[in-house]
Coordinates of C-alpha atoms in Angstrom, one line a residue:
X1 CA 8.0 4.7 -15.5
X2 CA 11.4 3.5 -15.1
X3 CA 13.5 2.9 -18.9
X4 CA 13.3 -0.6 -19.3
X5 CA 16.0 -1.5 -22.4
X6 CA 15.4 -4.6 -24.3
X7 CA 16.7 -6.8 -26.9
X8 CA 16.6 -5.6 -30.5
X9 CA 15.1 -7.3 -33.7
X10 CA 16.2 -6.5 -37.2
X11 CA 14.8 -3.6 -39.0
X12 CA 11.5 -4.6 -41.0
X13 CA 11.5 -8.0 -39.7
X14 CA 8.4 -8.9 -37.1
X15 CA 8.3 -9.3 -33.7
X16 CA 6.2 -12.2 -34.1
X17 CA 5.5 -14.3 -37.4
X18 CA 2.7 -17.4 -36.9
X19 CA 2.6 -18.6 -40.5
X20 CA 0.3 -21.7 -41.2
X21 CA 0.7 -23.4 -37.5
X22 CA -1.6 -25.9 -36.5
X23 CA -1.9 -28.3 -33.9
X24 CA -4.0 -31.0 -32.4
X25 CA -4.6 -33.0 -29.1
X26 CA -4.7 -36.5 -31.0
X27 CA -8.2 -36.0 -33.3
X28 CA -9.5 -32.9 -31.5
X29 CA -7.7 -30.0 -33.6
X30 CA -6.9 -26.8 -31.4
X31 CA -5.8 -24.9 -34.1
X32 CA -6.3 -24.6 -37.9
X33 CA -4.1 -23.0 -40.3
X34 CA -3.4 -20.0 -37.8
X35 CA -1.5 -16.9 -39.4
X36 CA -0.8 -13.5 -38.2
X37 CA 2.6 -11.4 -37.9
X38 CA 2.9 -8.5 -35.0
X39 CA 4.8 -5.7 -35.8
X40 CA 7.9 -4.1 -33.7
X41 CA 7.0 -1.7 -30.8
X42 CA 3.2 -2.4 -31.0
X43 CA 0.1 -3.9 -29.3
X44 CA -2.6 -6.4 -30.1
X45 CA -5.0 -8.2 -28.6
X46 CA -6.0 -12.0 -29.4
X47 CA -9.6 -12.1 -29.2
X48 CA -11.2 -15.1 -28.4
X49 CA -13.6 -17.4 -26.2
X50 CA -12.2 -19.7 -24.0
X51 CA -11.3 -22.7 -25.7
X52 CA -11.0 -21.0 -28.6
X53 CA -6.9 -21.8 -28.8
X54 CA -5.1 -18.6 -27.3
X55 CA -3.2 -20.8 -24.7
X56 CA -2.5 -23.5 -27.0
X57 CA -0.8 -21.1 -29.2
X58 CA 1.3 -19.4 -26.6
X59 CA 2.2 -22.7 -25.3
X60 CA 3.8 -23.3 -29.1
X61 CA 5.2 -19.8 -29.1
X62 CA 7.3 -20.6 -25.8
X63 CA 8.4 -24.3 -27.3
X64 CA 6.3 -25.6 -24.4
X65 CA 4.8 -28.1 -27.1
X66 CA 6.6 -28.7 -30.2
X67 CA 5.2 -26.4 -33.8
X68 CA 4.7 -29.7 -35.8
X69 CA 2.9 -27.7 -38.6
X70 CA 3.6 -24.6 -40.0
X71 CA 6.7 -21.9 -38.3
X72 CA 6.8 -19.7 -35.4
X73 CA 9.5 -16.9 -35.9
X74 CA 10.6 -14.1 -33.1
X75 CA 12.3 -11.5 -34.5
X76 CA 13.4 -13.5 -37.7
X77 CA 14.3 -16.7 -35.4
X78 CA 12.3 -19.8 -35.9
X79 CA 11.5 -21.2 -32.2
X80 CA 12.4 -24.4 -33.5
X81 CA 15.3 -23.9 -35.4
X82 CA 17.3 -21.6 -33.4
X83 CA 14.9 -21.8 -30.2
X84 CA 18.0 -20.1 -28.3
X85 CA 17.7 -16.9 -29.9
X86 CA 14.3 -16.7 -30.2
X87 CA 13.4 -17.7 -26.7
X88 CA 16.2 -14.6 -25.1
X89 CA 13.8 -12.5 -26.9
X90 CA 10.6 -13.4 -25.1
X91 CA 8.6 -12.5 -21.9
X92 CA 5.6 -14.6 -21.3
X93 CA 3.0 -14.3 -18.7
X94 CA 0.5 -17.6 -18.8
X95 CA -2.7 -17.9 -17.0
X96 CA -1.7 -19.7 -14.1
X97 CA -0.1 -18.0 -11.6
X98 CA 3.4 -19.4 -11.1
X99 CA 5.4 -17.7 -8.0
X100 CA 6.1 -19.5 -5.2
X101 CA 4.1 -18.2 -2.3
X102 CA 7.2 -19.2 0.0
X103 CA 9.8 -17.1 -1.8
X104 CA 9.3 -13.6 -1.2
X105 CA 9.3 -11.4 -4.0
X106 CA 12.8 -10.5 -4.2
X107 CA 13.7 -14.4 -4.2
X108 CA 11.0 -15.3 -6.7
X109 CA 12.7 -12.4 -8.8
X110 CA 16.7 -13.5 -8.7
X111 CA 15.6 -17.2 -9.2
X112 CA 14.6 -16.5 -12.6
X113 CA 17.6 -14.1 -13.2
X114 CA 20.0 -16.8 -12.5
X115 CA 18.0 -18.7 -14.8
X116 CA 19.1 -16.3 -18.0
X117 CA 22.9 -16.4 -15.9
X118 CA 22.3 -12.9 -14.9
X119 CA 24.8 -12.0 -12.2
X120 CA 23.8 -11.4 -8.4
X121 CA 25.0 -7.6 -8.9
X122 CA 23.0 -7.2 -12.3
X123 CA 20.2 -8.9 -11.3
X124 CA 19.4 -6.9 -7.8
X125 CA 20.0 -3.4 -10.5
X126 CA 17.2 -5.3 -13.2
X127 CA 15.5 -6.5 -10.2
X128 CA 14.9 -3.0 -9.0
X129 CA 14.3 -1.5 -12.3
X130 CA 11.5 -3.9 -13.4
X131 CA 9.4 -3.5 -9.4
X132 CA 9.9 0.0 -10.3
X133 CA 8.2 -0.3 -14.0
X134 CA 5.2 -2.2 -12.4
X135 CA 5.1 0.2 -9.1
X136 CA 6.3 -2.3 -6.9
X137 CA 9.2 -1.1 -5.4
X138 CA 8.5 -1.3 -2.2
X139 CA 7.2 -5.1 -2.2
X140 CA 10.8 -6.2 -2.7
X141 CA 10.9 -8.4 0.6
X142 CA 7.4 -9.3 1.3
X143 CA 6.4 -13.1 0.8
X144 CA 4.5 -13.4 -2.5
X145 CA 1.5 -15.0 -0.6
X146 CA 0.8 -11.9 1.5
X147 CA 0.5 -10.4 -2.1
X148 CA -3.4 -9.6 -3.9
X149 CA -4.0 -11.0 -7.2
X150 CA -3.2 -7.5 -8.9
X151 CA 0.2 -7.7 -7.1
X152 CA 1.0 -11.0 -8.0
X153 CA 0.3 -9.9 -11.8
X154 CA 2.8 -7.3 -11.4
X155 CA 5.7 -9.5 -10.2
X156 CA 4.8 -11.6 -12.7
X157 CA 5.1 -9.1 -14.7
X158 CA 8.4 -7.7 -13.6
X159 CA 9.9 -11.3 -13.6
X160 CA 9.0 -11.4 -17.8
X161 CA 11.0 -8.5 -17.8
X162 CA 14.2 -9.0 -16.3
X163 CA 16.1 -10.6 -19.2
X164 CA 14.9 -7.4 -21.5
X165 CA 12.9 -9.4 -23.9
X166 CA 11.7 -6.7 -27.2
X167 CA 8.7 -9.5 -27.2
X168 CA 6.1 -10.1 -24.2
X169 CA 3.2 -12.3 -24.2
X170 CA 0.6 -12.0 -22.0
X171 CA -2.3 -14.9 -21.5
X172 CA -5.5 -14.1 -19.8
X173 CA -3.1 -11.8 -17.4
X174 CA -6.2 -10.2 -15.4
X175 CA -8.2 -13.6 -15.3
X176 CA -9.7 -13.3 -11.4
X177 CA -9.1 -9.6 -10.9
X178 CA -11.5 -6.7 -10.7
X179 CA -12.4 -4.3 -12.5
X180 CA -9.8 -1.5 -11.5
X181 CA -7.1 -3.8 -11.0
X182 CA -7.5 -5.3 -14.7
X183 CA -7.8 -1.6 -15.7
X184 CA -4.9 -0.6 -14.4
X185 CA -2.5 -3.4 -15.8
X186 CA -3.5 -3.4 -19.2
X187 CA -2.4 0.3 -19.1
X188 CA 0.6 -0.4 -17.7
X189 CA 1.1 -2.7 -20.6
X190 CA 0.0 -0.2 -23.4
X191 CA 2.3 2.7 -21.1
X192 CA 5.4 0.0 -21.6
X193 CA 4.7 -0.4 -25.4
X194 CA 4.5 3.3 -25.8
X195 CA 7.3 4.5 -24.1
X196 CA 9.8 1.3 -24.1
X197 CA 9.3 0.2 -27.8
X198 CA 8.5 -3.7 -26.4
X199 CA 5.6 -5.3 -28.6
X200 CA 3.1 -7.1 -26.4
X201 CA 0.3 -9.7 -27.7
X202 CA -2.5 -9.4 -24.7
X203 CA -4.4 -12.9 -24.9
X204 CA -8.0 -12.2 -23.5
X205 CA -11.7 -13.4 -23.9
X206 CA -12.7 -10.1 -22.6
X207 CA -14.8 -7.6 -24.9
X208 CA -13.8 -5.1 -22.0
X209 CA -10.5 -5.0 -22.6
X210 CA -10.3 -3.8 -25.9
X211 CA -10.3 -0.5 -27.2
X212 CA -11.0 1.1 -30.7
X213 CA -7.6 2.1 -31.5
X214 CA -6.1 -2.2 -31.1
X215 CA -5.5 -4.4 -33.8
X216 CA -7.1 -8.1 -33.2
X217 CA -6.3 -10.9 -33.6
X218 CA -9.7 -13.5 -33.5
X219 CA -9.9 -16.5 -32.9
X220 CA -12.5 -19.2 -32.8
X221 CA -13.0 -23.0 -32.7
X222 CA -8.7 -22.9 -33.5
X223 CA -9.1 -20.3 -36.7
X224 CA -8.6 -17.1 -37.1
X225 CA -12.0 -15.2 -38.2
X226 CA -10.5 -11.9 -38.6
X227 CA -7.4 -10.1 -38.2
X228 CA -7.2 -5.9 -38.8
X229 CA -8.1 -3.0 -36.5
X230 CA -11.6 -3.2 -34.4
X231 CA -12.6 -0.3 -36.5
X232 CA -11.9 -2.1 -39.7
X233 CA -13.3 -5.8 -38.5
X234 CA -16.7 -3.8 -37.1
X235 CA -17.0 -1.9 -40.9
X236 CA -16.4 -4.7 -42.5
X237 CA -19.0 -7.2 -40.5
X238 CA -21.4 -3.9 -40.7
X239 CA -22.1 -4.4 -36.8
X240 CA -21.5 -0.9 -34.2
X241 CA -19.5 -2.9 -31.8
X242 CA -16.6 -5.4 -31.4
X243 CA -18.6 -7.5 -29.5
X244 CA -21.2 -7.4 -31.8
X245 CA -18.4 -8.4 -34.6
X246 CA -17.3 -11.3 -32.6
X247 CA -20.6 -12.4 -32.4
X248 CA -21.2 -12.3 -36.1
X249 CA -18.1 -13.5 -37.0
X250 CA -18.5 -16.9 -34.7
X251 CA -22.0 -17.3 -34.7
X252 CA -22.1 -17.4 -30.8
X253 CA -23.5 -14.4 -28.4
X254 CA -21.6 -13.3 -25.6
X255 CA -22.5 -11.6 -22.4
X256 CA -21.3 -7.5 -21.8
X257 CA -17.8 -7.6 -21.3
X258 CA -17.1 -11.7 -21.6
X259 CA -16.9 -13.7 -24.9
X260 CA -17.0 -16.7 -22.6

């Protein structure tokens, strides 16, 4: 894996601070009193059903909506305050795919450099080291539509990279993708977290796609219903599995692999 080097935080201060945020889509409330802090250079998982109020948050994260109640801080900025330097800081892959299938991938890549006013020079170098990072060098030119889901997740990706953000958020990131392909970018992730020192928050509803060794984040109905390491939150709920814990915990049952 290519070095990818990234913006620094403060020493002792979090990557990401949610401290008493809620939020509501006139009386339906999509999130209650949610707060959890993510530490430099590490990974977690938010754990929760859909609906449950993992893209709502993100969306307040990345200033798409406005934090009316409680404070979101990236490395020690508030998003609202001083949305500038917190935003610089942050990568954020959403649900939704968002390349344009016209552009090829080199083009889809450079657009959103010139969005941060990286140079043309610069941006081909960052270009190339990101496509690297996500083995996809040698998709540079092709048309993102003649691309597979997996690819598209890459460039994607890649693109949340390029302005070397020490902060990357990724929302349902392998929603539609198979089993290997899903596999094989959450590693990825973990690999970059590992190796680069980025902290990455993986959004996800599937069971699947966490291992014993994460810390989670859960949420349900907008709350958060526990928040420690899967070994601790399936001690504590005196269940043998996460899944089993989630179930507890929310009073629902899930299906193998899918809190859906």
């Amino acid at each position: 894996m290519q070095h990818v080097r990234t913006y620094g935080g403060s020493d002792g201060v979090a990557a990401l601070d949610v401290a008493a945020v809620s939020h509501a889509y006139g009386p339906k409330r999509a999130l209650d009193s949610v707060s959890f802090s993510l530490a430099p250079a590490s990974f977690a998982v938010l754990l929760g059903p859909n609906g449950a109020g993992k893209t709502t948050l993100f969306s307040l994260i990345s200033r798409l909506y406005d934090t009316r109640q409680g404070a979101i801080r990236i490395f020690g900025h508030d998003v609202t305050r001083a949305s500038g330097e917190a935003l610089r800081r942050l990568g954020i892959v959403f649900q939704a795919r968002t390349l344009d299938l016209d552009l090829s991938v080199h083009q889809n890549l450079s657009y959103h450099a010139s969005l941060h006013g990286i140079g043309s020079a610069e941006a081909r170098r960052r270009i190339d080291a990101v496509l690297a990072t996500v083995n996809m060098g040698d998709r540079l030119h092709d048309k993102a539509r003649s691309l597979s889901g997996g690819q598209m997740r890459r460039i994607e990706i890649a693109r949340a990279l390029l302005h070397r953000p020490p902060l990357l958020l990724l929302d349902e990131a392998t929603v539609g993708l198979d089993v290997q392909s899903r596999a094989s970018i959450l590693a990825d992730i973990r690999k970059l977290v590992a190796t680069e020192g980025i902290s990455a928050l993986w959004a996800t509803h599937l069971i699947d796609e966490v291992e014993d060794s994460d810390h989670v984040v859960m949420l349900a109905d907008g709350r958060v219903v526990a928040n420690a390491s899967v070994v601790e939150v399936v001690r504590t709920t005196g269940t043998g599995t996460i899944g089993e814990a989630f179930s507890k915990l929310t009073h629902k049952k899930s299906a193998p692999g899918d809190l859906a």
